[in-house]
Amino acid sequence: MGSIALSVGMYSCANIGRPDGGAYDELPPKFVKSIPLQGALNNTKKKIVIEFDEFIKLEKASEKVVVSPPQIQAPEIKPSGKKVTVSLQDTLKPNATYTIDFSDAIVDNNEDNPLGNFTFSFSTGGVIDTMEVAGVLLDASNLEPVKGMLMGLHSNLSDSAFIKLPLDRVSRTDSRGKFSIRGVAPGSYRLYGLMDANQNFEFDQKSEAIAFNDSLIIPSLEERVRQDTIWKDTLTIDTIVEKRFTYYLPDHVVMRSFVEDATMQYFVKSERPKPQKFSFYFSAPADTLPTIRGFNFDAKDAFLIEKSLKNDTIHYWIKDSLLYKTDTLNMEVDYLYTDTLGMLVPKTDTLLLASKMIKAPIKAKKKKKSEEPEPTVFLKATVDAPSLMDLYRNVSLEFEEPIAYFDSSAIHLEIKVDTLWEETPFLFRKDSTKLRRYELLAEWKPETEYRFTVDSTAFHGWYGLVSDKISQQMKVRSLNDYSALFMKVAGADSSYMVELMDSQDKVIRREQVIDGEADFFYLNPGKYYVRLFIDTNRNGVWDTGLYSQKRQPESVYYYPQVMELKAMWEVAQDWDLQAVPADKQKPEELKKQKPDEVKKKKHDRDRQNY
């Protein structure tokens, strides 16, 4: 009985997925025939039936299958047995080459073997157009390959065609960001990318990611020769055969996708979270602040204004206690608003801002033998002074509300000399960009202890609260703990900004190129990645593009290798930005958009199960 059970177990394991046993199918489906014929001319049929040599199925047809010219009404694509039926819903265009690019969506029914890069073509005229335009699409900000974005050509060369007319011929990027637009006629074209949210093949929504090429695309072809080797056996060459083939150009256009900054300016909301503060929120950056006129108060010099760098978020701290104790502020606000023609025009809103007073619950008083005094409520402060201090850091204080004044003599910085604390010079200043933040700067000595103290009541807030005593002890790290990196960038000027990135592609440090070099001192040992962008407008940050002004996003480059730094190392690295193509620059370990894995054969999985 034991031998019978063992035999049955071995038989069932050997036949997983195939009842009849035998070899596994590792071949993709083969095209057999079609109606109309592949490459048919003067075709008028909108229903295309394609037959293969085995049963097939479609994987992610809505993502992978692309019909060109693009179809406003989505075609019906249905697999059935050994056939795929494509029913076009749009009227066929005269004298046009149609391509149905299946990519690798067609797989056999049993083993999921893909028929890669299968394209079906026909023409409604007397000629099949065969030119191709190929390239790669990258995210402009970080050189990530962009998957699933439409890439298209316009024979209408006017800038408005991308906004008002559907693309002429389209393709879609794969997981590596690569695309190939087929069935292109000779001529001159504009090349665009579009993450088409509403599927009308036009750039008509500012939230859609786009790409555009500055130069005209002129497809061409040339005859090339490749050598194929015929082997007698695994070690001996029999014959080398030269084969001629047609090669299509351009074959590697690098495109960079971006989303435009919000340019439609409108008032999003207002709020008054506490009696002494109210806030305005706008949809887009602005060059000017709104103007306030009070109906039940005088708005002149009534506020301390705390704003974001782009003026899209503005907080107003009310100075006068009589005013902030008013239940409702009645005001008129003038600001710039984007009208239906896309022009900034003045607009006026009337606002009633009621105070959101949070009432504390009334607690029953416990009987006490002696009345205890209420605890003092101090002005809250956040202190950034780590106990292990980096040489390049500064101490900072940020308060919960604006400061009316402070006593500089109540702020102290001491250095430890042997066992004694001695006063040491420092600079204390208000942050230039943040209303409620202050900084303490000093010449920090390595391997030295410091003590930062602030006496009680040193800072007086606008609303009556004072600061509590602050005491923080710090030790500055040793020079031996650090490494340094000097990136020498060929041909760079002061508009070039170099950034150090961590393994998550997040910026750690940023330095401007000076005299062709970006210097990074006091780096912790570890692995770093390096990115550079050309700060064209010199505002210190990377800026996206704007199609209406034909402005490309600011150029980004990655150093193609990881920089591994050790303590006490100083590394000088030359960097030629053009030495490596853009799509090869970003290290693979940083890329979040990974290439689709090669499909595993079903029998591999079965063998693992066995």
mmCIF file of N, CA and C in Angstrom, residues 74-131:
data_model
loop_
_atom_site.group_PDB
_atom_site.id
_atom_site.type_symbol
_atom_site.label_atom_id
_atom_site.label_comp_id
_atom_site.label_asym_id
_atom_site.label_seq_id
_atom_site.Cartn_x
_atom_site.Cartn_y
_atom_site.Cartn_z
ATOM 1 N N ALA A 74 -13.694 54.712 -27.638
ATOM 2 C CA ALA A 74 -12.811 53.573 -27.385
ATOM 3 C C ALA A 74 -13.246 52.356 -28.200
ATOM 4 N N PRO A 75 -12.314 51.701 -28.895
ATOM 5 C CA PRO A 75 -12.653 50.494 -29.654
ATOM 6 C C PRO A 75 -12.978 49.324 -28.722
ATOM 7 N N GLU A 76 -13.770 48.397 -29.218
ATOM 8 C CA GLU A 76 -14.055 47.175 -28.470
ATOM 9 C C GLU A 76 -13.024 46.121 -28.858
ATOM 10 N N ILE A 77 -12.350 45.572 -27.861
ATOM 11 C CA ILE A 77 -11.307 44.573 -28.108
ATOM 12 C C ILE A 77 -11.656 43.338 -27.292
ATOM 13 N N LYS A 78 -11.953 42.225 -27.996
ATOM 14 C CA LYS A 78 -12.423 41.029 -27.316
ATOM 15 C C LYS A 78 -11.659 39.798 -27.796
ATOM 16 N N PRO A 79 -11.094 39.007 -26.853
ATOM 17 C CA PRO A 79 -10.515 37.715 -27.232
ATOM 18 C C PRO A 79 -11.591 36.631 -27.222
ATOM 19 N N SER A 80 -11.464 35.642 -28.093
ATOM 20 C CA SER A 80 -12.403 34.529 -28.127
ATOM 21 C C SER A 80 -11.706 33.339 -28.763
ATOM 22 N N GLY A 81 -11.375 32.365 -27.927
ATOM 23 C CA GLY A 81 -10.694 31.183 -28.455
ATOM 24 C C GLY A 81 -9.318 31.538 -28.978
ATOM 25 N N LYS A 82 -9.129 31.303 -30.289
ATOM 26 C CA LYS A 82 -7.846 31.602 -30.930
ATOM 27 C C LYS A 82 -7.856 32.962 -31.625
ATOM 28 N N LYS A 83 -8.908 33.752 -31.389
ATOM 29 C CA LYS A 83 -9.054 35.000 -32.134
ATOM 30 C C LYS A 83 -9.134 36.218 -31.213
ATOM 31 N N VAL A 84 -8.744 37.359 -31.783
ATOM 32 C CA VAL A 84 -8.975 38.655 -31.166
ATOM 33 C C VAL A 84 -9.760 39.501 -32.158
ATOM 34 N N THR A 85 -10.847 40.096 -31.674
ATOM 35 C CA THR A 85 -11.667 40.950 -32.536
ATOM 36 C C THR A 85 -11.569 42.389 -32.048
ATOM 37 N N VAL A 86 -11.222 43.284 -32.975
ATOM 38 C CA VAL A 86 -11.147 44.707 -32.667
ATOM 39 C C VAL A 86 -12.199 45.423 -33.497
ATOM 40 N N SER A 87 -13.127 46.093 -32.819
ATOM 41 C CA SER A 87 -14.186 46.828 -33.510
ATOM 42 C C SER A 87 -13.974 48.319 -33.284
ATOM 43 N N LEU A 88 -13.603 49.028 -34.361
ATOM 44 C CA LEU A 88 -13.380 50.466 -34.270
ATOM 45 C C LEU A 88 -14.715 51.194 -34.289
ATOM 46 N N GLN A 89 -14.883 52.172 -33.396
ATOM 47 C CA GLN A 89 -16.142 52.900 -33.286
ATOM 48 C C GLN A 89 -16.122 54.210 -34.068
ATOM 49 N N ASP A 90 -14.952 54.814 -34.214
ATOM 50 C CA ASP A 90 -14.846 56.071 -34.956
ATOM 51 C C ASP A 90 -14.912 55.818 -36.459
ATOM 52 N N THR A 91 -15.299 56.845 -37.201
ATOM 53 C CA THR A 91 -15.278 56.766 -38.673
ATOM 54 C C THR A 91 -13.834 56.678 -39.152
ATOM 55 N N LEU A 92 -13.574 55.790 -40.109
ATOM 56 C CA LEU A 92 -12.217 55.651 -40.632
ATOM 57 C C LEU A 92 -11.820 56.894 -41.421
ATOM 58 N N LYS A 93 -10.584 57.342 -41.233
ATOM 59 C CA LYS A 93 -10.073 58.503 -41.958
ATOM 60 C C LYS A 93 -9.572 58.076 -43.332
ATOM 61 N N PRO A 94 -9.780 58.887 -44.342
ATOM 62 C CA PRO A 94 -9.304 58.521 -45.685
ATOM 63 C C PRO A 94 -7.784 58.592 -45.790
ATOM 64 N N ASN A 95 -7.224 57.694 -46.595
ATOM 65 C CA ASN A 95 -5.788 57.688 -46.909
ATOM 66 C C ASN A 95 -4.921 57.733 -45.646
ATOM 67 N N ALA A 96 -5.295 56.912 -44.660
ATOM 68 C CA ALA A 96 -4.567 56.881 -43.383
ATOM 69 C C ALA A 96 -4.106 55.461 -43.087
ATOM 70 N N THR A 97 -2.919 55.360 -42.511
ATOM 71 C CA THR A 97 -2.425 54.073 -42.032
ATOM 72 C C THR A 97 -2.882 53.879 -40.597
ATOM 73 N N TYR A 98 -3.533 52.742 -40.346
ATOM 74 C CA TYR A 98 -3.997 52.394 -39.000
ATOM 75 C C TYR A 98 -3.074 51.331 -38.415
ATOM 76 N N THR A 99 -2.682 51.526 -37.167
ATOM 77 C CA THR A 99 -1.900 50.515 -36.455
ATOM 78 C C THR A 99 -2.604 50.180 -35.149
ATOM 79 N N ILE A 100 -2.626 48.891 -34.835
ATOM 80 C CA ILE A 100 -3.143 48.413 -33.548
ATOM 81 C C ILE A 100 -1.965 47.767 -32.843
ATOM 82 N N ASP A 101 -1.408 48.481 -31.898
ATOM 83 C CA ASP A 101 -0.214 48.020 -31.186
ATOM 84 C C ASP A 101 -0.657 47.273 -29.930
ATOM 85 N N PHE A 102 -0.428 45.956 -29.929
ATOM 86 C CA PHE A 102 -0.838 45.124 -28.792
ATOM 87 C C PHE A 102 0.241 45.027 -27.713
ATOM 88 N N SER A 103 1.438 45.541 -27.986
ATOM 89 C CA SER A 103 2.557 45.395 -27.055
ATOM 90 C C SER A 103 2.698 43.915 -26.696
ATOM 91 N N ASP A 104 2.696 43.559 -25.396
ATOM 92 C CA ASP A 104 2.781 42.147 -24.995
ATOM 93 C C ASP A 104 1.477 41.682 -24.348
ATOM 94 N N ALA A 105 0.351 42.298 -24.760
ATOM 95 C CA ALA A 105 -0.944 41.966 -24.150
ATOM 96 C C ALA A 105 -1.440 40.584 -24.551
ATOM 97 N N ILE A 106 -1.031 40.065 -25.707
ATOM 98 C CA ILE A 106 -1.499 38.761 -26.181
ATOM 99 C C ILE A 106 -0.619 37.664 -25.594
ATOM 100 N N VAL A 107 -1.235 36.742 -24.847
ATOM 101 C CA VAL A 107 -0.500 35.611 -24.272
ATOM 102 C C VAL A 107 -1.276 34.331 -24.573
ATOM 103 N N ASP A 108 -0.555 33.187 -24.556
ATOM 104 C CA ASP A 108 -1.282 31.931 -24.780
ATOM 105 C C ASP A 108 -2.082 31.575 -23.535
ATOM 106 N N ASN A 109 -3.065 30.752 -23.709
ATOM 107 C CA ASN A 109 -4.056 30.493 -22.665
ATOM 108 C C ASN A 109 -3.506 29.643 -21.524
ATOM 109 N N ASN A 110 -2.533 28.761 -21.814
ATOM 110 C CA ASN A 110 -2.068 27.819 -20.809
ATOM 111 C C ASN A 110 -0.863 28.316 -20.015
ATOM 112 N N GLU A 111 0.163 28.792 -20.701
ATOM 113 C CA GLU A 111 1.430 29.092 -20.045
ATOM 114 C C GLU A 111 1.734 30.584 -19.948
ATOM 115 N N ASP A 112 0.841 31.458 -20.447
ATOM 116 C CA ASP A 112 1.038 32.913 -20.392
ATOM 117 C C ASP A 112 2.283 33.378 -21.135
ATOM 118 N N ASN A 113 2.657 32.659 -22.195
ATOM 119 C CA ASN A 113 3.779 33.095 -23.013
ATOM 120 C C ASN A 113 3.343 34.306 -23.843
ATOM 121 N N PRO A 114 4.014 35.457 -23.726
ATOM 122 C CA PRO A 114 3.561 36.670 -24.417
ATOM 123 C C PRO A 114 4.049 36.734 -25.862
ATOM 124 N N LEU A 115 3.194 37.234 -26.728
ATOM 125 C CA LEU A 115 3.597 37.574 -28.091
ATOM 126 C C LEU A 115 4.041 39.032 -28.045
ATOM 127 N N GLY A 116 5.345 39.266 -27.920
ATOM 128 C CA GLY A 116 5.864 40.603 -27.672
ATOM 129 C C GLY A 116 5.822 41.506 -28.894
ATOM 130 N N ASN A 117 5.489 42.791 -28.645
ATOM 131 C CA ASN A 117 5.553 43.851 -29.663
ATOM 132 C C ASN A 117 4.793 43.498 -30.940
ATOM 133 N N PHE A 118 3.609 42.934 -30.785
ATOM 134 C CA PHE A 118 2.812 42.586 -31.965
ATOM 135 C C PHE A 118 1.981 43.796 -32.385
ATOM 136 N N THR A 119 2.108 44.180 -33.677
ATOM 137 C CA THR A 119 1.361 45.301 -34.228
ATOM 138 C C THR A 119 0.665 44.882 -35.507
ATOM 139 N N PHE A 120 -0.608 45.227 -35.603
ATOM 140 C CA PHE A 120 -1.382 44.940 -36.812
ATOM 141 C C PHE A 120 -1.623 46.259 -37.553
ATOM 142 N N SER A 121 -1.449 46.235 -38.881
ATOM 143 C CA SER A 121 -1.561 47.465 -39.672
ATOM 144 C C SER A 121 -2.439 47.264 -40.899
ATOM 145 N N PHE A 122 -3.125 48.331 -41.297
ATOM 146 C CA PHE A 122 -3.815 48.387 -42.587
ATOM 147 C C PHE A 122 -3.922 49.841 -43.004
ATOM 148 N N SER A 123 -4.298 50.087 -44.238
ATOM 149 C CA SER A 123 -4.427 51.457 -44.735
ATOM 150 C C SER A 123 -5.784 51.636 -45.401
ATOM 151 N N THR A 124 -6.352 52.826 -45.232
ATOM 152 C CA THR A 124 -7.596 53.145 -45.935
ATOM 153 C C THR A 124 -7.293 53.739 -47.310
ATOM 154 N N GLY A 125 -6.013 53.912 -47.607
ATOM 155 C CA GLY A 125 -5.602 54.406 -48.923
ATOM 156 C C GLY A 125 -4.743 53.394 -49.642
ATOM 157 N N GLY A 126 -3.965 53.877 -50.590
ATOM 158 C CA GLY A 126 -3.184 52.972 -51.427
ATOM 159 C C GLY A 126 -1.765 52.755 -50.948
ATOM 160 N N VAL A 127 -1.399 53.319 -49.761
ATOM 161 C CA VAL A 127 -0.030 53.214 -49.261
ATOM 162 C C VAL A 127 -0.065 52.909 -47.765
ATOM 163 N N ILE A 128 0.848 52.024 -47.344
ATOM 164 C CA ILE A 128 1.069 51.784 -45.917
ATOM 165 C C ILE A 128 2.273 52.610 -45.485
ATOM 166 N N ASP A 129 2.082 53.485 -44.509
ATOM 167 C CA ASP A 129 3.192 54.266 -43.981
ATOM 168 C C ASP A 129 3.951 53.425 -42.962
ATOM 169 N N THR A 130 5.279 53.407 -43.076
ATOM 170 C CA THR A 130 6.083 52.500 -42.257
ATOM 171 C C THR A 130 7.118 53.184 -41.374
ATOM 172 N N MET A 131 7.201 54.508 -41.415
ATOM 173 C CA MET A 131 8.193 55.193 -40.589
ATOM 174 C C MET A 131 7.875 55.000 -39.102
#
